[in-house]
Tab-separated table of C-alpha atoms and ligand atoms in Angstrom:
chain	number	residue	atom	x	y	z
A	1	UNK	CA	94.514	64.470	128.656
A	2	UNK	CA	97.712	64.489	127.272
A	3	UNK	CA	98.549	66.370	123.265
A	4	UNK	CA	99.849	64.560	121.035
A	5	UNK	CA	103.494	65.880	120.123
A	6	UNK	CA	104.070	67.994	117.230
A	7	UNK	CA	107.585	69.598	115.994
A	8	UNK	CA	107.035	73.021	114.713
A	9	UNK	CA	109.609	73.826	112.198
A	10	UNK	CA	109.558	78.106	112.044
A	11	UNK	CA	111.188	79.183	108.926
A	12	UNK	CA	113.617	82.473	109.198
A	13	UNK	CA	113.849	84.778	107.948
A	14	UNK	CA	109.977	85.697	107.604
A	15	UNK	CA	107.637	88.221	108.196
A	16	UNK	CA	108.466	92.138	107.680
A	17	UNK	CA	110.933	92.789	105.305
A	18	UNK	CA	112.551	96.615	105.085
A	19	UNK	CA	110.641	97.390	102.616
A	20	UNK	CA	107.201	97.320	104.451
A	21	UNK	CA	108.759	98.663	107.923
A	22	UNK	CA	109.593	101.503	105.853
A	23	UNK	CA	106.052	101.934	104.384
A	24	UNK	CA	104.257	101.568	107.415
A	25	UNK	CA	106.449	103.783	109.685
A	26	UNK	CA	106.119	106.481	106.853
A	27	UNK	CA	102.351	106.429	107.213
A	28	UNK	CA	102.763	106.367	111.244
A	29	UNK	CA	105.100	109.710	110.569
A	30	UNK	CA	102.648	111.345	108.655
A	31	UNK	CA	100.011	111.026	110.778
A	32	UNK	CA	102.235	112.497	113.493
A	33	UNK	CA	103.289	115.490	111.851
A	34	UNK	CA	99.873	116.094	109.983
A	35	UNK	CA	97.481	114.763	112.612
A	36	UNK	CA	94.605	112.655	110.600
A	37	UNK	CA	93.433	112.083	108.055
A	38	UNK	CA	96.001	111.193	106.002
A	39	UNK	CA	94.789	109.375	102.635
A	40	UNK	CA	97.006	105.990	101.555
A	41	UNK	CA	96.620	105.091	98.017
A	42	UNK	CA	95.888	101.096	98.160
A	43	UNK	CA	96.782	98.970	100.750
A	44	UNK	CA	100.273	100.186	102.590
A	45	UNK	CA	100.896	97.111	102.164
A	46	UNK	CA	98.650	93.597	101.374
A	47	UNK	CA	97.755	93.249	105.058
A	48	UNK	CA	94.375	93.494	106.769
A	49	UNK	CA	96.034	93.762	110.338
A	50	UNK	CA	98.426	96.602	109.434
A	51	UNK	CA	95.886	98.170	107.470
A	52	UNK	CA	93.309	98.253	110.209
A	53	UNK	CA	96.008	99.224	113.358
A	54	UNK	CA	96.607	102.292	110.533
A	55	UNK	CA	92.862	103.057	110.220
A	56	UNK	CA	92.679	103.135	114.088
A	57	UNK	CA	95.398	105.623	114.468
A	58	UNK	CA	93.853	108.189	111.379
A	59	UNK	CA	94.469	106.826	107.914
A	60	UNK	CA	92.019	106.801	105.225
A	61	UNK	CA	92.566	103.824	102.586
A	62	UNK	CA	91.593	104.614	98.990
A	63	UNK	CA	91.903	102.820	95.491
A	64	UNK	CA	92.702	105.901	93.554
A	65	UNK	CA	93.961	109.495	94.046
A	66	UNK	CA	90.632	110.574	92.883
A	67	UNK	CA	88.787	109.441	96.130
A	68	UNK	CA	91.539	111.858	98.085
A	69	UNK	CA	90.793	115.684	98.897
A	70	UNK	CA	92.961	117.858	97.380
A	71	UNK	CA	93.758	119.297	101.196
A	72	UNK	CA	94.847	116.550	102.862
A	73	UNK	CA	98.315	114.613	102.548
A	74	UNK	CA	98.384	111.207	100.679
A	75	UNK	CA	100.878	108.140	100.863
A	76	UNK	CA	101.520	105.783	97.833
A	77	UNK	CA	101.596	102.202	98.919
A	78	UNK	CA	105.148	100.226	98.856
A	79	UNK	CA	104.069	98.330	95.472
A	80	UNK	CA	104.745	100.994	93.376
A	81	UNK	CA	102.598	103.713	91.152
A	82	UNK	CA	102.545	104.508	87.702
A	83	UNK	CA	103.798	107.444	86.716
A	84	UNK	CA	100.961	109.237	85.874
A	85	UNK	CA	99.374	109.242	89.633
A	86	UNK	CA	102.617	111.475	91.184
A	87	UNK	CA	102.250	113.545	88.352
A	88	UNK	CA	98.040	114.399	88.674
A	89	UNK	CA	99.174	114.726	92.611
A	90	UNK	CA	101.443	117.638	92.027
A	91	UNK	CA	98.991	118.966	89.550
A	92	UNK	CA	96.095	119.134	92.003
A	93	UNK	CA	99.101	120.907	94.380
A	94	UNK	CA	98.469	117.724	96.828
A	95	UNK	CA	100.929	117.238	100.037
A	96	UNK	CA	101.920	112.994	98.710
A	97	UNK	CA	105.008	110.989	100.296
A	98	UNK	CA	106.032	107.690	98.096
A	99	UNK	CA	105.995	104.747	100.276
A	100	UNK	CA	107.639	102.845	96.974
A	101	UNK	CA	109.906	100.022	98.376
A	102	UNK	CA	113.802	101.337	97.207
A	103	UNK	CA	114.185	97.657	95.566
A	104	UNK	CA	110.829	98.301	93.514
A	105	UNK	CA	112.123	101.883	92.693
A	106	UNK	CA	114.966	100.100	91.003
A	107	UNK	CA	113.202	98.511	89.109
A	108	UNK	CA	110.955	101.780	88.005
A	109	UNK	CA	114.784	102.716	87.057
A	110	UNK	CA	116.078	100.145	85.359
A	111	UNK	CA	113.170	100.056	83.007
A	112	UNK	CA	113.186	103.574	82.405
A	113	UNK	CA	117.060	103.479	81.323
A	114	UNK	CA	116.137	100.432	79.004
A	115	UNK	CA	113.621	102.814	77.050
A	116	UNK	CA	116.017	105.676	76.958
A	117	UNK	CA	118.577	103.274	74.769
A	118	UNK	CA	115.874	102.738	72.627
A	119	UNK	CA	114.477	99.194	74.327
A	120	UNK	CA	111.355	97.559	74.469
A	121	UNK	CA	110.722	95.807	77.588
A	122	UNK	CA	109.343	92.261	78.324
A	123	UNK	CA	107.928	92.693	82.462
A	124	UNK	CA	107.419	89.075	84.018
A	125	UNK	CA	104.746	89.493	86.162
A	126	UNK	CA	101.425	89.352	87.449
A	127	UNK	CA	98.652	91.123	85.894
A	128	UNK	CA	96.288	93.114	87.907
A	129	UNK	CA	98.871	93.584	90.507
A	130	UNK	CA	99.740	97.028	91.724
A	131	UNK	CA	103.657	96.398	91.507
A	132	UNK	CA	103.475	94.973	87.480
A	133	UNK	CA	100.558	98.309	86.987
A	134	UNK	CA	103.181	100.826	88.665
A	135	UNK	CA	105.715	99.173	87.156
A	136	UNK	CA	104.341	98.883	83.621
A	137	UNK	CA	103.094	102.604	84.296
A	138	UNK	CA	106.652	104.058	84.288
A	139	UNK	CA	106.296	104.078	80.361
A	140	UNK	CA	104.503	104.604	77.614
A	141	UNK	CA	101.403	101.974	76.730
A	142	UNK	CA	102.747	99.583	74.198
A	143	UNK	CA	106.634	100.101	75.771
A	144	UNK	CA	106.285	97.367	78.333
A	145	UNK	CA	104.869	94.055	77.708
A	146	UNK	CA	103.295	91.352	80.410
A	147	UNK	CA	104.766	87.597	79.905
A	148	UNK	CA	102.933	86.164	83.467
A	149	UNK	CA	104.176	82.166	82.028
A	150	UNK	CA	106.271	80.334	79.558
A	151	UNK	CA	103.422	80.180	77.256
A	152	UNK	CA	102.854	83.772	77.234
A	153	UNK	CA	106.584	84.217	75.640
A	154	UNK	CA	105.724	81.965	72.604
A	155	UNK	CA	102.848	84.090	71.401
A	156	UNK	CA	104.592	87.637	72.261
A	157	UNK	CA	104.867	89.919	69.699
A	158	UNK	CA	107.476	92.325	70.176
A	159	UNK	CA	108.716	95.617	67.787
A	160	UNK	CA	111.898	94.262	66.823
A	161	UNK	CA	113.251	91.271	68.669
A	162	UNK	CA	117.541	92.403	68.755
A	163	UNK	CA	116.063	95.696	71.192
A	164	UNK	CA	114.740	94.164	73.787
A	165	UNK	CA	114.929	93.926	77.769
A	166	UNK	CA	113.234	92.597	80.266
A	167	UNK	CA	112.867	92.987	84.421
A	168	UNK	CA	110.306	91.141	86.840
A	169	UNK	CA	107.982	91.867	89.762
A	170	UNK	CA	109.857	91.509	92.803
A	171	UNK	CA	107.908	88.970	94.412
A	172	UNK	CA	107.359	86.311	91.811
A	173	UNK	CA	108.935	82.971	92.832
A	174	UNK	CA	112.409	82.114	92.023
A	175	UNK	CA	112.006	78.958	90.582
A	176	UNK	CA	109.302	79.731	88.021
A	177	UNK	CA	110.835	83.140	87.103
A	178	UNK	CA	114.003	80.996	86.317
A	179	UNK	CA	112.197	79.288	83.120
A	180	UNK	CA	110.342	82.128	82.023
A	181	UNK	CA	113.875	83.882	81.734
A	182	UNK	CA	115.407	80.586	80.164
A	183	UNK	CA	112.195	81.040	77.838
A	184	UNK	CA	112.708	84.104	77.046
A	185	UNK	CA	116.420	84.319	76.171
A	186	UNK	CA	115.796	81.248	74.188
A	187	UNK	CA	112.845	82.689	71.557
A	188	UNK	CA	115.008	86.757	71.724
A	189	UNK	CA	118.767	85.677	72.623
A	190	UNK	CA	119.567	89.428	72.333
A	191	UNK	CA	117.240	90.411	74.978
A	192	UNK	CA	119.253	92.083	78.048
A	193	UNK	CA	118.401	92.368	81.808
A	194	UNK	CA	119.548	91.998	85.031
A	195	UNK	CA	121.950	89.495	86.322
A	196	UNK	CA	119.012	86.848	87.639
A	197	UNK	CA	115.889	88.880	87.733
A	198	UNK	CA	114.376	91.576	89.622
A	199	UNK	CA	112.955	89.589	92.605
A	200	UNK	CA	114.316	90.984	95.965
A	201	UNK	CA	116.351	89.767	98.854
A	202	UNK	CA	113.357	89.207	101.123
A	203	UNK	CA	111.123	87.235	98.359
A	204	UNK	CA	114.602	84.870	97.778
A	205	UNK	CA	115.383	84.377	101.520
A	206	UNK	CA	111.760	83.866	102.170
A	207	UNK	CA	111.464	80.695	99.881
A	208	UNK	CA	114.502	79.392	100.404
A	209	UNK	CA	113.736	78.801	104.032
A	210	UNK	CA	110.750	76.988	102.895
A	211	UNK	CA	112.704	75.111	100.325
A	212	UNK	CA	114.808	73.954	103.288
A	213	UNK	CA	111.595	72.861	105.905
A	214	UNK	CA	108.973	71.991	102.879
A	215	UNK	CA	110.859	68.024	102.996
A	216	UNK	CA	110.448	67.189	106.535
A	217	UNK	CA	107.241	68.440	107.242
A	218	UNK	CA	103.495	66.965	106.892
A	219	UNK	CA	101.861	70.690	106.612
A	220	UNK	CA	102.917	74.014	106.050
A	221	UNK	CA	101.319	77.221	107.395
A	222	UNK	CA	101.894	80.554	105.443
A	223	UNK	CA	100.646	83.679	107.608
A	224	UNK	CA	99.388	86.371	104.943
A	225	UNK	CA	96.927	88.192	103.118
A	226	UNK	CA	95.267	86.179	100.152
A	227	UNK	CA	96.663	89.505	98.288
A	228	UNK	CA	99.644	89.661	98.757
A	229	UNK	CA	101.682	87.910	96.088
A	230	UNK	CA	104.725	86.954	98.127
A	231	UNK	CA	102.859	84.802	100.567
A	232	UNK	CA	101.269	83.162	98.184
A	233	UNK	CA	104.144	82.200	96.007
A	234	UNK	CA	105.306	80.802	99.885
A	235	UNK	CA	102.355	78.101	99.607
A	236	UNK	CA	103.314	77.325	96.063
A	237	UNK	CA	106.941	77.103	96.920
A	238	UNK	CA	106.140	74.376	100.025
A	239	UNK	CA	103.655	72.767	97.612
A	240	UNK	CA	106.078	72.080	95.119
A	241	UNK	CA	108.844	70.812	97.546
A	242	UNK	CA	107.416	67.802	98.935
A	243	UNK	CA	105.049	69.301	101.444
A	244	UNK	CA	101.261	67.636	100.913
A	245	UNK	CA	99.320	69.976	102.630
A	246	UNK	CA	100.042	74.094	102.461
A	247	UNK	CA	97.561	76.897	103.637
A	248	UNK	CA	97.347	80.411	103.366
A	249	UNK	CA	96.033	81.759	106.652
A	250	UNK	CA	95.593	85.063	107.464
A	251	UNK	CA	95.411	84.331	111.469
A	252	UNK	CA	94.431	81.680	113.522
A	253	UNK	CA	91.192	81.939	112.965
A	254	UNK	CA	91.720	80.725	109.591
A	255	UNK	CA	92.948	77.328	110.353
A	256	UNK	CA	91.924	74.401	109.200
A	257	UNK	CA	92.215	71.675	112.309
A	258	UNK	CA	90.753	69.084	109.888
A	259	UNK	CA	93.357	69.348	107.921
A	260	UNK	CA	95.744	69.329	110.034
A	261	UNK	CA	94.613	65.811	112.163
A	262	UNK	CA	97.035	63.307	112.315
A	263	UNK	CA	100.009	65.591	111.405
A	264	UNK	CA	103.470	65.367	113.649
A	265	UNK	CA	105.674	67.732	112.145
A	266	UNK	CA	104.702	71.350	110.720
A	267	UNK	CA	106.551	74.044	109.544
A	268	UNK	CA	105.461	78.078	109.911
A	269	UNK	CA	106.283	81.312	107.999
A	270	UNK	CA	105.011	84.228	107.139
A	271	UNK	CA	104.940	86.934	104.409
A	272	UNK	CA	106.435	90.154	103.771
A	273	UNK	CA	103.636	91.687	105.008
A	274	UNK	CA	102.722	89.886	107.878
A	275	UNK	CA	103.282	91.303	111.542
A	276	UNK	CA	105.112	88.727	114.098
A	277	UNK	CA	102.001	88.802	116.230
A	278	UNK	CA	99.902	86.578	113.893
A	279	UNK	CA	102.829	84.379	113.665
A	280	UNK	CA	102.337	84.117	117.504
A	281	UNK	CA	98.460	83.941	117.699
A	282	UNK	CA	98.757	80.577	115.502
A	283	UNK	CA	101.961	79.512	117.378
A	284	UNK	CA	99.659	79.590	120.235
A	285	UNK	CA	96.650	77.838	119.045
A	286	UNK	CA	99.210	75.478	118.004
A	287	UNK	CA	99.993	75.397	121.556
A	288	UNK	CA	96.750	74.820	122.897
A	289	UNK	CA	96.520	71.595	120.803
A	290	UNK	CA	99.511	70.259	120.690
A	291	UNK	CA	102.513	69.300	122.706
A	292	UNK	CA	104.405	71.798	120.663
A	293	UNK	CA	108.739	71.881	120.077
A	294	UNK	CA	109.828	75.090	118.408
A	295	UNK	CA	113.355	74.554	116.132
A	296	UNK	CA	113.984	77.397	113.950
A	297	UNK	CA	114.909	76.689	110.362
A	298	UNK	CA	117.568	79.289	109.636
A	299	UNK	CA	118.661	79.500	106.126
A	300	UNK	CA	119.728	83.356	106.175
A	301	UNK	CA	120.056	86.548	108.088
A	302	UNK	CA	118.912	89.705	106.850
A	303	UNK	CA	120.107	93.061	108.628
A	304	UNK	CA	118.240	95.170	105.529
A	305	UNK	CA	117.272	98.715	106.562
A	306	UNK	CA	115.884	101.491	104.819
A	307	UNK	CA	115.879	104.986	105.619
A	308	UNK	CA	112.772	106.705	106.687
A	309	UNK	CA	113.074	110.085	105.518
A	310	UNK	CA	113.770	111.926	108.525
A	311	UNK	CA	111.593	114.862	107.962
A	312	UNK	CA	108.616	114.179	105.417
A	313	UNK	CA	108.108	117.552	103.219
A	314	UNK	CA	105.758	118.632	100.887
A	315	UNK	CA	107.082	118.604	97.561
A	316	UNK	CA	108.046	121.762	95.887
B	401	2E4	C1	105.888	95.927	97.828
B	401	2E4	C2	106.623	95.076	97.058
B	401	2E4	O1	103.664	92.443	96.274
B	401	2E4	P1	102.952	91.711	97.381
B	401	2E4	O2	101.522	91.419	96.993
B	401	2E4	O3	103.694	90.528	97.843
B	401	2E4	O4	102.909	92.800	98.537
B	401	2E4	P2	102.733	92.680	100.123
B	401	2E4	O5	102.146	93.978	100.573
B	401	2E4	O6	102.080	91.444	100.537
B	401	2E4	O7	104.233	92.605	100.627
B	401	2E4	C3	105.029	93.736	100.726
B	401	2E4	C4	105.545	94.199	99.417
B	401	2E4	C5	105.348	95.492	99.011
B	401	2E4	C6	106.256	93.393	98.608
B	401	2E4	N1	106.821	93.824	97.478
B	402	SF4	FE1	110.722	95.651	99.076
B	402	SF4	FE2	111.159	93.048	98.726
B	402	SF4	FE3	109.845	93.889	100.830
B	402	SF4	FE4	108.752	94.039	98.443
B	402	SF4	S1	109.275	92.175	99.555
B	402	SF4	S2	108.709	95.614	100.030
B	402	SF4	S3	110.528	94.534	97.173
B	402	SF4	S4	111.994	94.350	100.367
């Protein structure tokens, strides 16, 4: 029987950003120099596959520092902690290693400078999430408020509306962000920030590739976690740019092959979080369906590396 031909549009960049290789090869590290278990505070990262391969090899996933012996070392996820969890660490005299992604330490920073001058600060965001609850967590309650969507800014009520600032979650999606910001400057025109907004490299490159397949194709599929904010702003993005039909699936599995009859063209991409292998697995099932033609949709290049500390130490 012959398949019926389908054009398979895979988005780059997607998948793994340097944030997350960082993460996880800090947790691989520290199970090599302190043999398991070694505790992670919250998902390394919002991935069921990476969490798992981690769990195989020694590591012990917790919600809160609390559920972590005092004796063993513990890794904070790459979204981010508030303050106030490094700090109880190095009271209990706990071995911890940050897994913070650099580009959501800057953001830790920037906020942190903005209260020093005196600031109040406006966090666009998503509540509930671990980044906006590490970020928010950097200050004092009451110094940073949530807007998650336009609305939100009308009803804000803020200390004194010429001292104000604002920064974002690093994974929100571009669009969207772009008219809360408009929103924002428009009710406090003295507010301050960053150039654009806080959301990083990968996030932007991410949905821009979608941007550029979402027109030509007649389904999209996003590989990633139902968790992890990135990947889901991905299904929104191709959603809102002319593609009918966009899933979330975590693997192949997860596919929807009703859904998908009668389709000839589909694009593929995957989250932050999500390994290359899953990309593959539904590549494959793809495969096995269809008379498949690959053509990668390259909208940028990314050679973004962070350093893995070399040598993880206990803190002083
Ligand atoms: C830290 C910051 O934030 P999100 O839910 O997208 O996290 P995920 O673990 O899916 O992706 C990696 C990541 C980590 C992104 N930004
Ligand atoms: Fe860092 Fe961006 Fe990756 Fe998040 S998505 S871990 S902010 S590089």
């Amino acid at each position: 029987m012959t398949q019926p031909p389908l054009t398979l549009y895979l988005a780059a960049p997607r998948g793994f950003c340097a944030g997350v290789d960082r993460a996880i090869k800090i947790v691989e590290m520290a199970l090599q120099k302190w043999g398991a278990p070694v505790y992670v505070r919250h998902e390394i990262v919002h991935n069921k596959f990476v969490v798992d391969a981690l769990r195989d090899q020694g590591a012990v996933f917790v919600e809160e520092l609390d559920e972590c012996p005092g004796d063993r070392p513990v890794i904070f996820s790459a979204h981010g902690v508030p303050k106030a969890v490094p700090a109880e660490a190095a009271r209990r005299e706990m071995v911890y290693v940050d897994a913070t992604c650099p580009l959501v330490s800057k953001v830790h920073i920037e906020a942190e400078r903005h209260h020093e001058n005196g600031l109040q600060i406006v966090m666009i965001g998503h509540a509930g999430h671990p980044e906006t609850i590490g970020t928010m967590g950097q200050l004092p309650a009451g110094e940073v408020l949530l807007v998650e969507t336009e609305a939100d800014v009308a009803t804000l009520e803020v200390r004194d509306p010429d001292r104000l600032a604002f920064v974002t979650q690093t994974t929100l999606s571009v669009d969207d962000t772009k008219g809360i910001v408009a929103t924002l400057q428009d009710r406090f025109p003295a507010i301050i920030g960053p150039h654009k907004e806080d959301i990083c490299y990968a996030t932007t490159n991410r949905q821009a590739a979608v941007k550029a397949m979402a027109g030509r194709i007649d389904a999209m599929l996003v590989v990633g976690a139902p968790n992890s904010s990135n990947s889901r702003r991905l299904v929104e993005v191709a959603a809102n740019n002319g593609c009918s039909y966009a899933q979330l699936v975590q693997r192949a599995t997860d596919i929807d092959w009703r859904a998908l009859e009668g389709i000839s063209a589909i694009g593929i991409t995957a989250g932050a979080s999500a390994p290359e292998v899953l990309v593959n697995e539904v590549i494959d099932a793809l495969r096995a369906r269809y008379d498949v033609t690959v053509e990668e949709v390259e909208t940028a290049q990314e050679n973004v590396e962070f350093k893995v500390p070399r040598v993880l130490r206990e803190p002083a």
